[in-house]
Amino acid sequence: MKDNFSRQSGAYAKFRPVYPPELYQFIFGQLTHFDRAWDCGTGNGQVAAALATRFGDVEATDISAQQLERAVRKPNIHYSCQAAETADFPADHFDLITVGQAIHWFDHDRFYPKVQEVLKTGGVLAEFGYRLFRSTPAINEVIDHFYQEIIGPYWDEERRHIDDGYARIPFPLEPIPAPVLFMEYRWTWDELLGYLSTWSSVQHYLRQRKTDPVALIRAELEKAWAGADHRGIRFEILLRIGRK
């Protein structure tokens, strides 16, 4: 698993979108036991914090120590800096395993055997993330050009899994039919810019070319924003869920 987010862990914690209650309600509705959960690639701990409202114990792992330092603290969450593919947990240990906006970074040939090992029979694996956001037609046009043409070459190869909806990532468990869900927000201009700054491709561009690529579209994007205090922002959630 690559560590693309340690450098901007502060912005990541501040500006990354938060999954809606409906997502967790659906996942929890597939379970009958709430003893232990594992959140893989936990990042800033937002998913772990939601799991902690229902589970007795939550294990949350990430390879970024910087992310874990900023993660949400709750007494029943235990954070550890370790890779999901080699995480040290007992067999048949978890009722639920979650992976939020991270499965595309994993070594799937190594991760899924680990899932089969530590997930209880009848336990659930839920993988979720989100596609490129949508807003007004004018904003979408600027963002699409930025995403594809300006920073397109700076995305890691794994990003393709988001673009094609996880279609090329194997899923070894019995699938559970999932609803189509969305994250919807009213963002300020500063929130939009802050979110763009968290993109790994933006950080790759910045390190390689020593200039901020967002500056290249700022005037055009501001024109599309049209001086509004807030604009609607919508993310389609990618969700795969299955039972062992």
PDB file of C-alpha atoms in Angstrom:
ATOM      1  CA  MET A   1       0.000   0.000   0.000  1.00  0.00           C
ATOM      2  CA  LYS A   2       1.307   3.447  -0.916  1.00  0.00           C
ATOM      3  CA  ASP A   3       1.506   6.316   1.555  1.00  0.00           C
ATOM      4  CA  ASN A   4       0.326   9.347  -0.435  1.00  0.00           C
ATOM      5  CA  PHE A   5      -1.262  11.283   2.403  1.00  0.00           C
ATOM      6  CA  SER A   6       1.220  11.785   5.234  1.00  0.00           C
ATOM      7  CA  ARG A   7       2.482  15.085   3.829  1.00  0.00           C
ATOM      8  CA  GLN A   8      -0.979  16.655   3.745  1.00  0.00           C
ATOM      9  CA  SER A   9      -2.433  14.889   6.781  1.00  0.00           C
ATOM     10  CA  GLY A  10      -3.660  18.176   8.278  1.00  0.00           C
ATOM     11  CA  ALA A  11      -5.570  19.200   5.147  1.00  0.00           C
ATOM     12  CA  TYR A  12      -6.819  15.633   4.751  1.00  0.00           C
ATOM     13  CA  ALA A  13      -8.345  15.677   8.234  1.00  0.00           C
ATOM     14  CA  LYS A  14      -9.895  19.113   7.648  1.00  0.00           C
ATOM     15  CA  PHE A  15     -11.233  18.927   4.094  1.00  0.00           C
ATOM     16  CA  ARG A  16     -11.987  15.305   3.180  1.00  0.00           C
ATOM     17  CA  PRO A  17     -15.743  14.582   2.832  1.00  0.00           C
ATOM     18  CA  VAL A  18     -17.535  12.601   5.542  1.00  0.00           C
ATOM     19  CA  TYR A  19     -19.687   9.581   4.753  1.00  0.00           C
ATOM     20  CA  PRO A  20     -23.420   9.991   5.487  1.00  0.00           C
ATOM     21  CA  PRO A  21     -25.308   8.159   8.252  1.00  0.00           C
ATOM     22  CA  GLU A  22     -27.252   6.223   5.602  1.00  0.00           C
ATOM     23  CA  LEU A  23     -24.093   4.349   4.610  1.00  0.00           C
ATOM     24  CA  TYR A  24     -23.454   3.109   8.134  1.00  0.00           C
ATOM     25  CA  GLN A  25     -27.118   2.333   8.720  1.00  0.00           C
ATOM     26  CA  PHE A  26     -27.087   0.046   5.688  1.00  0.00           C
ATOM     27  CA  ILE A  27     -23.848  -1.678   6.724  1.00  0.00           C
ATOM     28  CA  PHE A  28     -24.943  -2.144  10.341  1.00  0.00           C
ATOM     29  CA  GLY A  29     -28.239  -3.551   9.080  1.00  0.00           C
ATOM     30  CA  GLN A  30     -26.351  -6.521   7.625  1.00  0.00           C
ATOM     31  CA  LEU A  31     -24.935  -7.501  11.033  1.00  0.00           C
ATOM     32  CA  THR A  32     -26.212  -9.359  14.061  1.00  0.00           C
ATOM     33  CA  HIS A  33     -23.081  -9.060  16.244  1.00  0.00           C
ATOM     34  CA  PHE A  34     -21.177  -5.903  17.147  1.00  0.00           C
ATOM     35  CA  ASP A  35     -18.248  -7.160  19.179  1.00  0.00           C
ATOM     36  CA  ARG A  36     -15.203  -6.181  17.095  1.00  0.00           C
ATOM     37  CA  ALA A  37     -14.617  -4.238  13.876  1.00  0.00           C
ATOM     38  CA  TRP A  38     -11.475  -3.444  11.869  1.00  0.00           C
ATOM     39  CA  ASP A  39     -11.145  -0.286   9.764  1.00  0.00           C
ATOM     40  CA  CYS A  40      -8.317  -0.747   7.231  1.00  0.00           C
ATOM     41  CA  GLY A  41      -6.525   2.307   5.866  1.00  0.00           C
ATOM     42  CA  THR A  42      -8.295   4.396   8.480  1.00  0.00           C
ATOM     43  CA  GLY A  43      -6.569   7.693   7.615  1.00  0.00           C
ATOM     44  CA  ASN A  44      -7.990  10.354   9.903  1.00  0.00           C
ATOM     45  CA  GLY A  45     -10.233   7.841  11.657  1.00  0.00           C
ATOM     46  CA  GLN A  46     -13.596   9.116  10.461  1.00  0.00           C
ATOM     47  CA  VAL A  47     -14.883   5.612   9.654  1.00  0.00           C
ATOM     48  CA  ALA A  48     -13.432   4.164  12.863  1.00  0.00           C
ATOM     49  CA  ALA A  49     -15.266   6.840  14.844  1.00  0.00           C
ATOM     50  CA  ALA A  50     -18.570   5.853  13.250  1.00  0.00           C
ATOM     51  CA  LEU A  51     -17.921   2.177  13.949  1.00  0.00           C
ATOM     52  CA  ALA A  52     -17.122   3.010  17.571  1.00  0.00           C
ATOM     53  CA  THR A  53     -20.729   4.130  18.106  1.00  0.00           C
ATOM     54  CA  ARG A  54     -21.900   0.518  17.666  1.00  0.00           C
ATOM     55  CA  PHE A  55     -18.969  -1.809  18.320  1.00  0.00           C
ATOM     56  CA  GLY A  56     -17.419  -2.769  21.618  1.00  0.00           C
ATOM     57  CA  ASP A  57     -13.892  -2.614  20.172  1.00  0.00           C
ATOM     58  CA  VAL A  58     -12.576  -1.071  16.961  1.00  0.00           C
ATOM     59  CA  GLU A  59      -9.136  -1.751  15.499  1.00  0.00           C
ATOM     60  CA  ALA A  60      -8.021   0.948  13.054  1.00  0.00           C
ATOM     61  CA  THR A  61      -4.871   0.566  10.968  1.00  0.00           C
ATOM     62  CA  ASP A  62      -2.945   2.748   8.546  1.00  0.00           C
ATOM     63  CA  ILE A  63       0.608   2.928   7.213  1.00  0.00           C
ATOM     64  CA  SER A  64       0.775   6.694   7.824  1.00  0.00           C
ATOM     65  CA  ALA A  65       1.863   7.589  11.353  1.00  0.00           C
ATOM     66  CA  GLN A  66       1.105  11.242  10.576  1.00  0.00           C
ATOM     67  CA  GLN A  67      -2.494  10.415   9.728  1.00  0.00           C
ATOM     68  CA  LEU A  68      -2.899   8.362  12.881  1.00  0.00           C
ATOM     69  CA  GLU A  69      -1.555  11.206  15.024  1.00  0.00           C
ATOM     70  CA  ARG A  70      -4.498  13.344  13.851  1.00  0.00           C
ATOM     71  CA  ALA A  71      -7.123  10.605  13.998  1.00  0.00           C
ATOM     72  CA  VAL A  72     -10.349  10.868  16.004  1.00  0.00           C
ATOM     73  CA  ARG A  73      -9.881   9.601  19.574  1.00  0.00           C
ATOM     74  CA  LYS A  74     -12.432   7.410  21.316  1.00  0.00           C
ATOM     75  CA  PRO A  75     -11.841   5.013  24.213  1.00  0.00           C
ATOM     76  CA  ASN A  76     -12.901   1.926  22.247  1.00  0.00           C
ATOM     77  CA  ILE A  77     -10.713   2.660  19.174  1.00  0.00           C
ATOM     78  CA  HIS A  78      -7.212   1.210  19.080  1.00  0.00           C
ATOM     79  CA  TYR A  79      -4.979   2.660  16.360  1.00  0.00           C
ATOM     80  CA  SER A  80      -1.916   0.864  15.034  1.00  0.00           C
ATOM     81  CA  CYS A  81       0.535   1.698  12.274  1.00  0.00           C
ATOM     82  CA  GLN A  82       0.574  -1.391  10.101  1.00  0.00           C
ATOM     83  CA  ALA A  83      -0.284  -2.473   6.560  1.00  0.00           C
ATOM     84  CA  ALA A  84      -3.685  -4.062   6.009  1.00  0.00           C
ATOM     85  CA  GLU A  85      -2.151  -6.956   4.070  1.00  0.00           C
ATOM     86  CA  THR A  86       0.008  -8.053   7.004  1.00  0.00           C
ATOM     87  CA  ALA A  87      -1.963  -6.779   9.997  1.00  0.00           C
ATOM     88  CA  ASP A  88      -1.428  -8.821  13.149  1.00  0.00           C
ATOM     89  CA  PHE A  89      -4.839  -9.972  14.390  1.00  0.00           C
ATOM     90  CA  PRO A  90      -6.181 -13.348  15.543  1.00  0.00           C
ATOM     91  CA  ALA A  91      -8.139 -15.632  13.242  1.00  0.00           C
ATOM     92  CA  ASP A  92     -11.948 -15.392  13.200  1.00  0.00           C
ATOM     93  CA  HIS A  93     -11.760 -12.161  15.153  1.00  0.00           C
ATOM     94  CA  PHE A  94     -13.943  -9.498  13.486  1.00  0.00           C
ATOM     95  CA  ASP A  95     -17.662  -9.127  12.836  1.00  0.00           C
ATOM     96  CA  LEU A  96     -17.022  -6.326  10.334  1.00  0.00           C
ATOM     97  CA  ILE A  97     -14.088  -5.145   8.219  1.00  0.00           C
ATOM     98  CA  THR A  98     -14.313  -1.773   6.488  1.00  0.00           C
ATOM     99  CA  VAL A  99     -12.137  -0.112   3.853  1.00  0.00           C
ATOM    100  CA  GLY A 100     -12.986   3.539   3.170  1.00  0.00           C
ATOM    101  CA  GLN A 101     -11.481   5.139   0.020  1.00  0.00           C
ATOM    102  CA  ALA A 102      -8.447   2.868   0.265  1.00  0.00           C
ATOM    103  CA  ILE A 103      -9.092  -0.507  -1.389  1.00  0.00           C
ATOM    104  CA  HIS A 104      -7.590   0.731  -4.666  1.00  0.00           C
ATOM    105  CA  TRP A 105      -4.217   1.154  -2.912  1.00  0.00           C
ATOM    106  CA  PHE A 106      -4.070  -2.383  -1.493  1.00  0.00           C
ATOM    107  CA  ASP A 107      -2.242  -5.460  -2.751  1.00  0.00           C
ATOM    108  CA  HIS A 108      -5.416  -7.474  -3.317  1.00  0.00           C
ATOM    109  CA  ASP A 109      -3.670 -10.829  -3.674  1.00  0.00           C
ATOM    110  CA  ARG A 110      -2.372 -10.399  -0.128  1.00  0.00           C
ATOM    111  CA  PHE A 111      -5.234  -8.476   1.470  1.00  0.00           C
ATOM    112  CA  TYR A 112      -8.122 -10.813   0.714  1.00  0.00           C
ATOM    113  CA  PRO A 113      -6.471 -13.885   2.288  1.00  0.00           C
ATOM    114  CA  LYS A 114      -6.000 -11.741   5.395  1.00  0.00           C
ATOM    115  CA  VAL A 115      -9.725 -10.877   5.303  1.00  0.00           C
ATOM    116  CA  GLN A 116     -10.637 -14.559   5.054  1.00  0.00           C
ATOM    117  CA  GLU A 117      -8.353 -15.304   7.994  1.00  0.00           C
ATOM    118  CA  VAL A 118      -9.494 -12.673  10.493  1.00  0.00           C
ATOM    119  CA  LEU A 119     -13.177 -12.252   9.557  1.00  0.00           C
ATOM    120  CA  LYS A 120     -15.651 -14.431  11.423  1.00  0.00           C
ATOM    121  CA  THR A 121     -17.908 -16.804   9.507  1.00  0.00           C
ATOM    122  CA  GLY A 122     -20.988 -14.723   8.772  1.00  0.00           C
ATOM    123  CA  GLY A 123     -18.972 -11.536   9.163  1.00  0.00           C
ATOM    124  CA  VAL A 124     -19.133  -8.694   6.653  1.00  0.00           C
ATOM    125  CA  LEU A 125     -16.565  -6.881   4.518  1.00  0.00           C
ATOM    126  CA  ALA A 126     -17.608  -3.408   3.327  1.00  0.00           C
ATOM    127  CA  GLU A 127     -15.485  -1.475   0.816  1.00  0.00           C
ATOM    128  CA  PHE A 128     -16.561   2.034  -0.074  1.00  0.00           C
ATOM    129  CA  GLY A 129     -15.256   5.219  -1.612  1.00  0.00           C
ATOM    130  CA  TYR A 130     -16.430   8.021  -3.851  1.00  0.00           C
ATOM    131  CA  ARG A 131     -16.173   9.152  -7.437  1.00  0.00           C
ATOM    132  CA  LEU A 132     -15.115  12.553  -8.744  1.00  0.00           C
ATOM    133  CA  PHE A 133     -17.529  15.138  -7.334  1.00  0.00           C
ATOM    134  CA  ARG A 134     -20.178  16.909  -9.373  1.00  0.00           C
ATOM    135  CA  SER A 135     -21.504  20.462  -9.014  1.00  0.00           C
ATOM    136  CA  THR A 136     -22.862  22.959 -11.550  1.00  0.00           C
ATOM    137  CA  PRO A 137     -22.228  22.332 -15.283  1.00  0.00           C
ATOM    138  CA  ALA A 138     -19.754  25.240 -15.392  1.00  0.00           C
ATOM    139  CA  ILE A 139     -17.787  23.983 -12.389  1.00  0.00           C
ATOM    140  CA  ASN A 140     -17.845  20.407 -13.711  1.00  0.00           C
ATOM    141  CA  GLU A 141     -16.320  21.546 -17.009  1.00  0.00           C
ATOM    142  CA  VAL A 142     -13.378  23.216 -15.265  1.00  0.00           C
ATOM    143  CA  ILE A 143     -12.853  20.312 -12.867  1.00  0.00           C
ATOM    144  CA  ASP A 144     -13.007  17.695 -15.631  1.00  0.00           C
ATOM    145  CA  HIS A 145     -10.340  19.542 -17.625  1.00  0.00           C
ATOM    146  CA  PHE A 146      -8.188  19.847 -14.507  1.00  0.00           C
ATOM    147  CA  TYR A 147      -8.686  16.178 -13.571  1.00  0.00           C
ATOM    148  CA  GLN A 148      -7.969  14.745 -17.002  1.00  0.00           C
ATOM    149  CA  GLU A 149      -5.605  17.153 -18.756  1.00  0.00           C
ATOM    150  CA  ILE A 150      -3.611  19.073 -16.145  1.00  0.00           C
ATOM    151  CA  ILE A 151      -3.126  16.596 -13.319  1.00  0.00           C
ATOM    152  CA  GLY A 152      -4.170  13.487 -15.259  1.00  0.00           C
ATOM    153  CA  PRO A 153      -0.566  12.314 -15.797  1.00  0.00           C
ATOM    154  CA  TYR A 154       0.160  12.755 -12.079  1.00  0.00           C
ATOM    155  CA  TRP A 155      -2.454  10.331 -10.770  1.00  0.00           C
ATOM    156  CA  ASP A 156      -1.121   7.018  -9.512  1.00  0.00           C
ATOM    157  CA  GLU A 157      -2.075   4.059 -11.679  1.00  0.00           C
ATOM    158  CA  GLU A 158      -4.341   2.800  -8.878  1.00  0.00           C
ATOM    159  CA  ARG A 159      -6.672   5.774  -9.390  1.00  0.00           C
ATOM    160  CA  ARG A 160      -8.175   3.981 -12.390  1.00  0.00           C
ATOM    161  CA  HIS A 161     -10.001   1.723  -9.935  1.00  0.00           C
ATOM    162  CA  ILE A 162     -12.025   4.718  -8.724  1.00  0.00           C
ATOM    163  CA  ASP A 163     -12.784   5.845 -12.274  1.00  0.00           C
ATOM    164  CA  ASP A 164     -14.155   2.433 -13.272  1.00  0.00           C
ATOM    165  CA  GLY A 165     -16.029   1.816 -10.020  1.00  0.00           C
ATOM    166  CA  TYR A 166     -13.795  -0.963  -8.614  1.00  0.00           C
ATOM    167  CA  ALA A 167     -14.762  -3.136 -11.605  1.00  0.00           C
ATOM    168  CA  ARG A 168     -11.245  -4.592 -11.938  1.00  0.00           C
ATOM    169  CA  ILE A 169     -10.723  -5.292  -8.235  1.00  0.00           C
ATOM    170  CA  PRO A 170     -11.657  -8.852  -7.236  1.00  0.00           C
ATOM    171  CA  PHE A 171     -14.225  -9.413  -4.505  1.00  0.00           C
ATOM    172  CA  PRO A 172     -13.972 -12.874  -2.937  1.00  0.00           C
ATOM    173  CA  LEU A 173     -17.002 -12.855  -0.622  1.00  0.00           C
ATOM    174  CA  GLU A 174     -20.671 -13.517  -1.276  1.00  0.00           C
ATOM    175  CA  PRO A 175     -21.959 -10.096  -2.424  1.00  0.00           C
ATOM    176  CA  ILE A 176     -24.856  -8.336  -0.737  1.00  0.00           C
ATOM    177  CA  PRO A 177     -26.969  -6.085  -3.010  1.00  0.00           C
ATOM    178  CA  ALA A 178     -26.217  -2.467  -2.100  1.00  0.00           C
ATOM    179  CA  PRO A 179     -28.148   0.754  -2.688  1.00  0.00           C
ATOM    180  CA  VAL A 180     -26.805   3.733  -4.627  1.00  0.00           C
ATOM    181  CA  LEU A 181     -25.882   6.399  -2.070  1.00  0.00           C
ATOM    182  CA  PHE A 182     -24.503   9.932  -2.293  1.00  0.00           C
ATOM    183  CA  MET A 183     -22.644  12.444  -0.149  1.00  0.00           C
ATOM    184  CA  GLU A 184     -24.122  15.923  -0.626  1.00  0.00           C
ATOM    185  CA  TYR A 185     -22.751  19.187   0.733  1.00  0.00           C
ATOM    186  CA  ARG A 186     -22.973  22.961   0.504  1.00  0.00           C
ATOM    187  CA  TRP A 187     -19.333  24.014   0.246  1.00  0.00           C
ATOM    188  CA  THR A 188     -17.693  27.401   0.427  1.00  0.00           C
ATOM    189  CA  TRP A 189     -15.023  28.454  -2.045  1.00  0.00           C
ATOM    190  CA  ASP A 190     -12.326  27.818   0.550  1.00  0.00           C
ATOM    191  CA  GLU A 191     -13.650  24.327   1.246  1.00  0.00           C
ATOM    192  CA  LEU A 192     -13.474  23.480  -2.456  1.00  0.00           C
ATOM    193  CA  LEU A 193      -9.881  24.698  -2.739  1.00  0.00           C
ATOM    194  CA  GLY A 194      -8.956  22.887   0.465  1.00  0.00           C
ATOM    195  CA  TYR A 195     -10.386  19.637  -0.846  1.00  0.00           C
ATOM    196  CA  LEU A 196      -8.514  19.944  -4.157  1.00  0.00           C
ATOM    197  CA  SER A 197      -5.289  20.400  -2.193  1.00  0.00           C
ATOM    198  CA  THR A 198      -5.723  16.918  -0.673  1.00  0.00           C
ATOM    199  CA  TRP A 199      -5.634  15.126  -4.025  1.00  0.00           C
ATOM    200  CA  SER A 200      -2.563  12.919  -4.323  1.00  0.00           C
ATOM    201  CA  SER A 201      -2.105  13.998  -7.956  1.00  0.00           C
ATOM    202  CA  VAL A 202      -2.002  17.657  -6.907  1.00  0.00           C
ATOM    203  CA  GLN A 203       0.700  16.828  -4.380  1.00  0.00           C
ATOM    204  CA  HIS A 204       2.665  14.811  -6.969  1.00  0.00           C
ATOM    205  CA  TYR A 205       2.491  17.746  -9.408  1.00  0.00           C
ATOM    206  CA  LEU A 206       3.565  20.187  -6.711  1.00  0.00           C
ATOM    207  CA  ARG A 207       6.587  18.121  -5.694  1.00  0.00           C
ATOM    208  CA  GLN A 208       7.722  17.440  -9.253  1.00  0.00           C
ATOM    209  CA  ARG A 209       7.115  20.856 -10.816  1.00  0.00           C
ATOM    210  CA  LYS A 210       7.460  23.098  -7.737  1.00  0.00           C
ATOM    211  CA  THR A 211       4.218  24.924  -8.510  1.00  0.00           C
ATOM    212  CA  ASP A 212       0.607  24.500  -7.418  1.00  0.00           C
ATOM    213  CA  PRO A 213      -1.532  23.166 -10.302  1.00  0.00           C
ATOM    214  CA  VAL A 214      -4.713  24.528  -8.712  1.00  0.00           C
ATOM    215  CA  ALA A 215      -3.373  28.002  -9.472  1.00  0.00           C
ATOM    216  CA  LEU A 216      -3.616  27.168 -13.188  1.00  0.00           C
ATOM    217  CA  ILE A 217      -7.414  26.871 -12.997  1.00  0.00           C
ATOM    218  CA  ARG A 218      -8.155  29.243 -10.144  1.00  0.00           C
ATOM    219  CA  ALA A 219      -9.383  32.182 -12.263  1.00  0.00           C
ATOM    220  CA  GLU A 220     -11.521  29.975 -14.491  1.00  0.00           C
ATOM    221  CA  LEU A 221     -12.882  28.038 -11.517  1.00  0.00           C
ATOM    222  CA  GLU A 222     -13.667  31.233  -9.634  1.00  0.00           C
ATOM    223  CA  LYS A 223     -15.576  32.505 -12.665  1.00  0.00           C
ATOM    224  CA  ALA A 224     -17.581  29.264 -12.776  1.00  0.00           C
ATOM    225  CA  TRP A 225     -18.214  29.593  -9.041  1.00  0.00           C
ATOM    226  CA  ALA A 226     -19.784  32.961  -9.869  1.00  0.00           C
ATOM    227  CA  GLY A 227     -19.288  34.573  -6.479  1.00  0.00           C
ATOM    228  CA  ALA A 228     -21.739  32.347  -4.609  1.00  0.00           C
ATOM    229  CA  ASP A 229     -21.331  31.914  -0.850  1.00  0.00           C
ATOM    230  CA  HIS A 230     -21.922  28.173  -1.220  1.00  0.00           C
ATOM    231  CA  ARG A 231     -22.323  25.660  -4.025  1.00  0.00           C
ATOM    232  CA  GLY A 232     -23.856  22.214  -4.004  1.00  0.00           C
ATOM    233  CA  ILE A 233     -21.296  19.400  -4.158  1.00  0.00           C
ATOM    234  CA  ARG A 234     -22.293  15.786  -4.769  1.00  0.00           C
ATOM    235  CA  PHE A 235     -20.231  12.586  -4.600  1.00  0.00           C
ATOM    236  CA  GLU A 236     -21.566   9.217  -5.719  1.00  0.00           C
ATOM    237  CA  ILE A 237     -20.502   6.576  -3.207  1.00  0.00           C
ATOM    238  CA  LEU A 238     -18.913   3.372  -4.453  1.00  0.00           C
ATOM    239  CA  LEU A 239     -20.012   0.485  -2.218  1.00  0.00           C
ATOM    240  CA  ARG A 240     -19.224  -3.221  -2.315  1.00  0.00           C
ATOM    241  CA  ILE A 241     -20.285  -5.376   0.584  1.00  0.00           C
ATOM    242  CA  GLY A 242     -20.206  -9.118   1.144  1.00  0.00           C
ATOM    243  CA  ARG A 243     -20.465 -11.850   3.745  1.00  0.00           C
ATOM    244  CA  LYS A 244     -18.033 -14.637   4.611  1.00  0.00           C
TER     245      LYS A 244
END
